[in-house]
Short mmCIF file of C-alpha atoms and ligand atoms in Angstrom, two decimals:
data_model
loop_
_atom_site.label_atom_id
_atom_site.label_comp_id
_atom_site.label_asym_id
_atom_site.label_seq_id
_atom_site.Cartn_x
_atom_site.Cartn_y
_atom_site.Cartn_z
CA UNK A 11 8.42 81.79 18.74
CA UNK A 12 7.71 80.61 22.28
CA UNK A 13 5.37 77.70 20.69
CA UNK A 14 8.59 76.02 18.59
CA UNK A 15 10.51 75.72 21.61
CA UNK A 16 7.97 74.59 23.39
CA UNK A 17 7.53 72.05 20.58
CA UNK A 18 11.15 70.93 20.49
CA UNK A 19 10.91 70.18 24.27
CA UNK A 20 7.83 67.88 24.11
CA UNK A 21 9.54 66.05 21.15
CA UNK A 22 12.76 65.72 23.25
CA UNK A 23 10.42 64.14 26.06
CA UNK A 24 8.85 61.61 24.14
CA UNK A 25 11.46 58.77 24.25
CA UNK A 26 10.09 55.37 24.51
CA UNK A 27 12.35 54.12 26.71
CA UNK A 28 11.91 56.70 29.43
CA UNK A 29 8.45 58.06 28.75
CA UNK A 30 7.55 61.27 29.79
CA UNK A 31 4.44 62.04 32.26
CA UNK A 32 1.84 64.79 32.26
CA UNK A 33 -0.15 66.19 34.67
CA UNK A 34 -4.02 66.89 34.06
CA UNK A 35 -4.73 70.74 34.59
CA UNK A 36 -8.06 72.67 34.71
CA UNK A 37 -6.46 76.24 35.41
CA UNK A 38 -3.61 78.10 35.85
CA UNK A 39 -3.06 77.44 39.08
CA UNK A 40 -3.64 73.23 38.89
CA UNK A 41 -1.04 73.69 36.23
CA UNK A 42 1.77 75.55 38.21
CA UNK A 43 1.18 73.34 41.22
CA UNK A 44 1.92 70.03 38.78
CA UNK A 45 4.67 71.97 36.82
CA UNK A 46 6.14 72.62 40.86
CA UNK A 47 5.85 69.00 41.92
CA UNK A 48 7.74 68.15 38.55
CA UNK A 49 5.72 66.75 36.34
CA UNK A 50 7.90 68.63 32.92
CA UNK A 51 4.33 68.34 30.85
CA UNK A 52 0.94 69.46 31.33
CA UNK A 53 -2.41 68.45 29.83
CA UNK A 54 -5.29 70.50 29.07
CA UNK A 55 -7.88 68.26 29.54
CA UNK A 56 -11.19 68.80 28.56
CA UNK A 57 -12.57 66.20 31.29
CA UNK A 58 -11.02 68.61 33.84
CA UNK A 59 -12.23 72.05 32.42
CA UNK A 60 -15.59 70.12 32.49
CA UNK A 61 -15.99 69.03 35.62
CA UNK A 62 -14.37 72.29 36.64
CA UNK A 63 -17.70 74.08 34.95
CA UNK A 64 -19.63 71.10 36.68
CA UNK A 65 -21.01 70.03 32.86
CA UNK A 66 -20.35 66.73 31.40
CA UNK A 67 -17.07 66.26 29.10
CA UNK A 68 -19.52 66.20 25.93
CA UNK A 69 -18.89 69.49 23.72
CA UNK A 70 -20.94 71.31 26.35
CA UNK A 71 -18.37 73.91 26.91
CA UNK A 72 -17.82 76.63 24.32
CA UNK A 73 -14.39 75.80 22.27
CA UNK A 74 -13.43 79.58 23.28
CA UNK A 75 -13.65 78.51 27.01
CA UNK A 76 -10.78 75.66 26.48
CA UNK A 77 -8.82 77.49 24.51
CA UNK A 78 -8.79 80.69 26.47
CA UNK A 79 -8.00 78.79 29.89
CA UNK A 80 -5.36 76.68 27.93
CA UNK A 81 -3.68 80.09 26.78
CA UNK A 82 -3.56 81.17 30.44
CA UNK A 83 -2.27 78.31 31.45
CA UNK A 84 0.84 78.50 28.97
CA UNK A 85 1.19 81.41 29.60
CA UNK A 86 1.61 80.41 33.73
CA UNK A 87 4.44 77.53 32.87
CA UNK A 88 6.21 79.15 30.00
CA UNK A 89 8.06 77.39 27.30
CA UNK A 90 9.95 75.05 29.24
CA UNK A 91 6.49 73.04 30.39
CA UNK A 92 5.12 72.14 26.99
CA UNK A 93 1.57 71.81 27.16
CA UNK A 94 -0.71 69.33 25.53
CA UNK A 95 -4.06 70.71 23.93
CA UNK A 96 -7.04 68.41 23.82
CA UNK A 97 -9.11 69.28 21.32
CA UNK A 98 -11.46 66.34 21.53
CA UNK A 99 -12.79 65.96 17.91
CA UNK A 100 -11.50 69.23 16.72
CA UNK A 101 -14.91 70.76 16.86
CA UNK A 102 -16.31 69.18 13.57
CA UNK A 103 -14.87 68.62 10.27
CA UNK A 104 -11.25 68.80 9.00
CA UNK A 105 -12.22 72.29 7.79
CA UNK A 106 -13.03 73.27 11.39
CA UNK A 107 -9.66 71.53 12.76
CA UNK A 108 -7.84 73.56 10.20
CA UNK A 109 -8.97 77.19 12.08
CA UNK A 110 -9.02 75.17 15.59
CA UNK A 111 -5.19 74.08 15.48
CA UNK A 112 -3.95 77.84 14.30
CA UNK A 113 -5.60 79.36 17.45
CA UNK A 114 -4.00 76.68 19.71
CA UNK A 115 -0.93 77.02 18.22
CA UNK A 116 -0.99 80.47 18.74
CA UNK A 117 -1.90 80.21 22.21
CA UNK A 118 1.71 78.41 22.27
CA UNK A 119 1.05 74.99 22.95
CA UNK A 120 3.32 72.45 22.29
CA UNK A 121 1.24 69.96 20.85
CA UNK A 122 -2.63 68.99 20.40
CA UNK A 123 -4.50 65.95 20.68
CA UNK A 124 -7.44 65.22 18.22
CA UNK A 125 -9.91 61.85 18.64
CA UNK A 126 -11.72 59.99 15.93
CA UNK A 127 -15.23 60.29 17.38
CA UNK A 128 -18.21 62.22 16.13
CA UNK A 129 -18.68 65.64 17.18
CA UNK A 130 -20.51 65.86 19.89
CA UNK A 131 -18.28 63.49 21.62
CA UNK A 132 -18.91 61.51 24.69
CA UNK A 133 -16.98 61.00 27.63
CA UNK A 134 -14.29 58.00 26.82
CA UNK A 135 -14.51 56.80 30.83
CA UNK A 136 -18.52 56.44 30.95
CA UNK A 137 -19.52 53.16 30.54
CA UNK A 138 -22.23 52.71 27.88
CA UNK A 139 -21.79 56.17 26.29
CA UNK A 140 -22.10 57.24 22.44
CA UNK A 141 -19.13 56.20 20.71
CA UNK A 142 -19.54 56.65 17.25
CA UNK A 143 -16.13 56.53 15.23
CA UNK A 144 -15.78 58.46 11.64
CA UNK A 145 -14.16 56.31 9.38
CA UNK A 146 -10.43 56.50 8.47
CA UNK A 147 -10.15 58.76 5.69
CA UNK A 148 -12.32 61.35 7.44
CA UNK A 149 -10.29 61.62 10.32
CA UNK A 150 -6.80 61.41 8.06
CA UNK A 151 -8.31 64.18 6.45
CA UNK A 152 -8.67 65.58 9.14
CA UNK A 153 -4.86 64.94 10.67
CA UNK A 154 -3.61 66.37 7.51
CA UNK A 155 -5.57 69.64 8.42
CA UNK A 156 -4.30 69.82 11.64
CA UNK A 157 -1.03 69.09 10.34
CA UNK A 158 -0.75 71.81 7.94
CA UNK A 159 -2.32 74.37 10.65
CA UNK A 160 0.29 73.32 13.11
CA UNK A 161 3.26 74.27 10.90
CA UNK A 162 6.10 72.46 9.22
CA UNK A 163 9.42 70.50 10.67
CA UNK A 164 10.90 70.10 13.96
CA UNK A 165 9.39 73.45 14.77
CA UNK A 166 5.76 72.36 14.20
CA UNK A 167 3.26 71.62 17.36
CA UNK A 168 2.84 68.18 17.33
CA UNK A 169 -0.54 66.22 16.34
CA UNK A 170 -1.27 63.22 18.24
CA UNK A 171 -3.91 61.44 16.97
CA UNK A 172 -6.16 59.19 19.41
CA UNK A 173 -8.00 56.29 18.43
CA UNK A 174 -11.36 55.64 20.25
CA UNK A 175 -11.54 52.31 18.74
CA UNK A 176 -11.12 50.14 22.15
CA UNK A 177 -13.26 52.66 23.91
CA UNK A 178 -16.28 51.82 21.17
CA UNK A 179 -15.76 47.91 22.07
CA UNK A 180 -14.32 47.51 18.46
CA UNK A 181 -11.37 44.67 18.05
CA UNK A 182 -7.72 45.21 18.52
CA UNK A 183 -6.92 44.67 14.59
CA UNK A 184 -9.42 47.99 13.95
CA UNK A 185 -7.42 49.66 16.67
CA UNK A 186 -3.98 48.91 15.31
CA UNK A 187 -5.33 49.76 11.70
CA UNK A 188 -6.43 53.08 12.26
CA UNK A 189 -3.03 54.29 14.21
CA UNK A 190 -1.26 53.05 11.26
CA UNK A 191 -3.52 54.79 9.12
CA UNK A 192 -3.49 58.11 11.34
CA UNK A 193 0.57 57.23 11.28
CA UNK A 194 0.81 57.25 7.57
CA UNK A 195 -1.69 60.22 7.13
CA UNK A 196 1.31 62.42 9.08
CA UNK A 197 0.21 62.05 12.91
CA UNK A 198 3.20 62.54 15.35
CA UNK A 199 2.37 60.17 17.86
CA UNK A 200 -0.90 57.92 18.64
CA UNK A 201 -3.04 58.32 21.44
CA UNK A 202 -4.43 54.91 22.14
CA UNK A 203 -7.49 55.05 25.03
CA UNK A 204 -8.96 52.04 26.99
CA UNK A 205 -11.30 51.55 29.54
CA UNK A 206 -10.49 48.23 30.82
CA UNK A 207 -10.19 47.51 34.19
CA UNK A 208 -6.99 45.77 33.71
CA UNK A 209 -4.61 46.97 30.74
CA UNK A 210 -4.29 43.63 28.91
CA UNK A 211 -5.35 45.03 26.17
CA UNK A 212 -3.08 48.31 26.50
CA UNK A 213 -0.43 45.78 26.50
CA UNK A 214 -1.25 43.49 23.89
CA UNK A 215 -1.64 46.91 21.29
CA UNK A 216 1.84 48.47 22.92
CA UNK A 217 3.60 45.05 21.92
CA UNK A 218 1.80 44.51 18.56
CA UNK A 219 2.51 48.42 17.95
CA UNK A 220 4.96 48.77 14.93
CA UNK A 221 6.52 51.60 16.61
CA UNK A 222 6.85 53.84 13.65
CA UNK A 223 5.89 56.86 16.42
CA UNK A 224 5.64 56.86 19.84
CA UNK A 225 2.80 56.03 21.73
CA UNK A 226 0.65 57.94 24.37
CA UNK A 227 -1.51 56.41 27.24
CA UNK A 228 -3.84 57.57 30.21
CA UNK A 229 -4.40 55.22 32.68
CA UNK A 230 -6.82 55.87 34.63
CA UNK A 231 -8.88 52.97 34.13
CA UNK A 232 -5.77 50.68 34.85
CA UNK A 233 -4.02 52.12 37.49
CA UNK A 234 -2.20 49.41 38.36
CA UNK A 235 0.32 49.52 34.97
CA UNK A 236 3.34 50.95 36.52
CA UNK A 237 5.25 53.77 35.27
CA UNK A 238 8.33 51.26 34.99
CA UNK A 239 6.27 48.56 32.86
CA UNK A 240 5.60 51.05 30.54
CA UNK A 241 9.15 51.93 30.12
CA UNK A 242 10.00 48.30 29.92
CA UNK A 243 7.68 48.32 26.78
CA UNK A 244 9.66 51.10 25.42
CA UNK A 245 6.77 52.12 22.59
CA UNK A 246 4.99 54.90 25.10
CA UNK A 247 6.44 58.48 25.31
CA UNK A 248 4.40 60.05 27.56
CA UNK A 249 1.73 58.88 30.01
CA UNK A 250 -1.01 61.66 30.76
CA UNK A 251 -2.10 61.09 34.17
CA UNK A 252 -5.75 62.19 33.35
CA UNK A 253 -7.62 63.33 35.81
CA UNK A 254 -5.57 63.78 39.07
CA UNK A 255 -5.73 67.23 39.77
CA UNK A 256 -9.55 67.99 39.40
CA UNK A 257 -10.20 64.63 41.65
CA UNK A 258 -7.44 65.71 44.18
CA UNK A 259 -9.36 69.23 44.37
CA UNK A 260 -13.24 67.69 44.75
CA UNK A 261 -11.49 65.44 47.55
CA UNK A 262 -10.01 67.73 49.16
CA UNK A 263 -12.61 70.79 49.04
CA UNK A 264 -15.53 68.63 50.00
CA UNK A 265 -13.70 67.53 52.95
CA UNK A 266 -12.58 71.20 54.07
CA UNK A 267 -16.83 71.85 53.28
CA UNK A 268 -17.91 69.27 55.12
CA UNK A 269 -16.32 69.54 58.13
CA UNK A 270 -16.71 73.63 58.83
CA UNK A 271 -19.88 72.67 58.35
CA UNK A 272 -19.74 69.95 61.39
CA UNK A 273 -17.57 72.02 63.47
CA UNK A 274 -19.34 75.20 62.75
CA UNK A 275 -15.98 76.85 62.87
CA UNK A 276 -13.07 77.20 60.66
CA UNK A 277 -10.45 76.17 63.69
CA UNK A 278 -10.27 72.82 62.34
CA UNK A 279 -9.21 72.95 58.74
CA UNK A 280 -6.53 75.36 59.56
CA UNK A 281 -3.57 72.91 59.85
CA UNK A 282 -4.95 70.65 56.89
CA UNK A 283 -5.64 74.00 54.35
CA UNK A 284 -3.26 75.70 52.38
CA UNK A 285 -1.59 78.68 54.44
CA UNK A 286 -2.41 82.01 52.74
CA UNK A 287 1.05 82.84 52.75
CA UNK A 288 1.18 79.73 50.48
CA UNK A 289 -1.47 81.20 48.00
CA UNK A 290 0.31 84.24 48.21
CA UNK A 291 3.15 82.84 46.51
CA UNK A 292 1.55 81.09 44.26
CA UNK A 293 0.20 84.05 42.63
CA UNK A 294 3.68 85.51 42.32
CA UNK A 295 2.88 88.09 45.26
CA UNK A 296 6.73 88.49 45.15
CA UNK A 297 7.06 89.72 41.73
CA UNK A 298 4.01 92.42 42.02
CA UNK A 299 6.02 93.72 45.41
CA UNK A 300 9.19 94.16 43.29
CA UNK A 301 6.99 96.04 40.42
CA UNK A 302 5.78 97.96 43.54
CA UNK A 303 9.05 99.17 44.57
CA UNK A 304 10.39 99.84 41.37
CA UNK A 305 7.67 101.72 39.80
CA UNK A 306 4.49 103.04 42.42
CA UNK A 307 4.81 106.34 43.14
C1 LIG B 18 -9.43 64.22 29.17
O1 LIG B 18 -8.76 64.28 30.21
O2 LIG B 18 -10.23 65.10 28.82
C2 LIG B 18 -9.27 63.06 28.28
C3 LIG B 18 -8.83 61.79 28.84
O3 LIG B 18 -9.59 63.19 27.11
S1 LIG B 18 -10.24 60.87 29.22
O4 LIG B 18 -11.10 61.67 30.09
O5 LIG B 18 -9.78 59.67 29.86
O6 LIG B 18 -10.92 60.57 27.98
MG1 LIG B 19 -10.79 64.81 26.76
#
């Protein structure tokens, strides 16, 4: 099943001493271009399927909506560019993670993320937001659900379990608790979030970290941790660059806007726009020519 070996690449990735990076995605196409550029994972973030629907990153979208734009993007990298499901709280209780993880997994992801807020969730990069936590045997509960939904062994999608605890201003001791907790209750790696401006705290939990499993960052907040420090602290497996690829797009698109609108003519984007022979190829124009050939009569 494309989903195991999918699964066996992400957990050959994750190597603390040379973590792996993945690239945010929103669609398909977001997800080819970071697969191109080499980034060997991708993550389905919710943040960027929200702002890509222009609604906040709050369970406003319809589960359905992730998880059918998560299949499709799969389905665009194949097996060799595992791709990480975030499932935000799971959509509820451990009873709703349990039918949540069996339709990611068969969407063939590789592995799926799961937080330890309250459904509806808040956005973990808005300051004062609702950050409510459920308490630890809920959400090991609920990482034994997910668990058991994702299937057994080496060929199992992986659960990483995130702990919201520095994001809800709670102390470091709480933080390192629970991912020991979420650790012992089966969790593959932890997810550990901060929105510091600086990542002394990151640091001080990556150090303290017993490094039972591997550890997983996004750093937006701190951008200045370098990809090398990390390594250095050889607990992190893979850093999710979080956001990138919906902020690249806004950037760029309002710009393009903007100035046809100045200009009142196209002339002047031309050179700084994709070529359409570009877009052609991105949407495997070559392929359908070949099918063409082959088969139109
Ligand atoms: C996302 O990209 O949806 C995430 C990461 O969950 S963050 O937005 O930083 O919470
Ligand atoms: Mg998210």
């Amino acid at each position: 099943m494309a989903h195991s070996i999918t699964a066996h690449r992400l957990r050959r990735l994750l190597a603390p001493s040379t973590p792996a990076l993945a690239m945010a995605s929103h669609s398909p196409l977001s997800a080819k271009l970071a697969a191109q550029a080499g980034f060997p994972a991708i993550w389905a973030s919710g943040f960027e399927l929200s702002a890509l629907y222009a609604v906040p990153d709050a369970n406003i979208l319809p589960v359905s909506t992730h998880l059918e734009m998560t299949r499709s993007i799969v389905e665009t990298v194949g097996p060799n560019v595992p791709v990480i499901a975030d499932l935000d709280t799971g959509g509820g209780n451990a009873v709703n993670v349990s039918y949540m993880v069996r339709k990611y997994k068969d969407a063939g992801c590789a592995a799926v993320v799961m937080e330890d807020k309250v459904f509806p969730k808040d956005s973990s990069l808005r300051v004062s937001a609702r950050h409510v936590l459920v308490t630890v045997e809920e959400f090991q509960g609920k990482i034994g659900a997910a668990k058991a939904a994702a299937g057994e062994g080496e060929d199992g999608m992986l659960v990483v379990a995130r702990t919201e605890a520095l994001i809800a201003g709670l102390r470091l001791e709480e933080a390192l608790n629970r991912a020991e907790a979420y650790t012992e209750a089966g969790a593959d790696a932890i997810l550990i979030h901060s929105k510091q401006k600086n990542p002394d705290e990151i640091l001080d939990f990556c150090q303290r970290w017993s490094g039972k499993v591997p550890l997983v960052i996004v750093p937006t907040s701190y951008p200045q941790l370098s990809f090398q420090n990390v390594a250095e602290l050889n607990k992190v497996g893979l850093i999710i660059c979080g956001n990138h690829s919906i902020r690249a797009a806004v950037k760029a698109m309002r710009e393009t806007f903007e100035r046809i609108i100045k200009d009142n003519s196209i002339a002047g984007v031309e050179g700084d726009i994709a070529s359409v022979k570009d877009v052609f190829e991105l949407q495997g124009d070559a392929e359908m020519r070949e099918i063409e050939k082959k088969y139109l009569r």
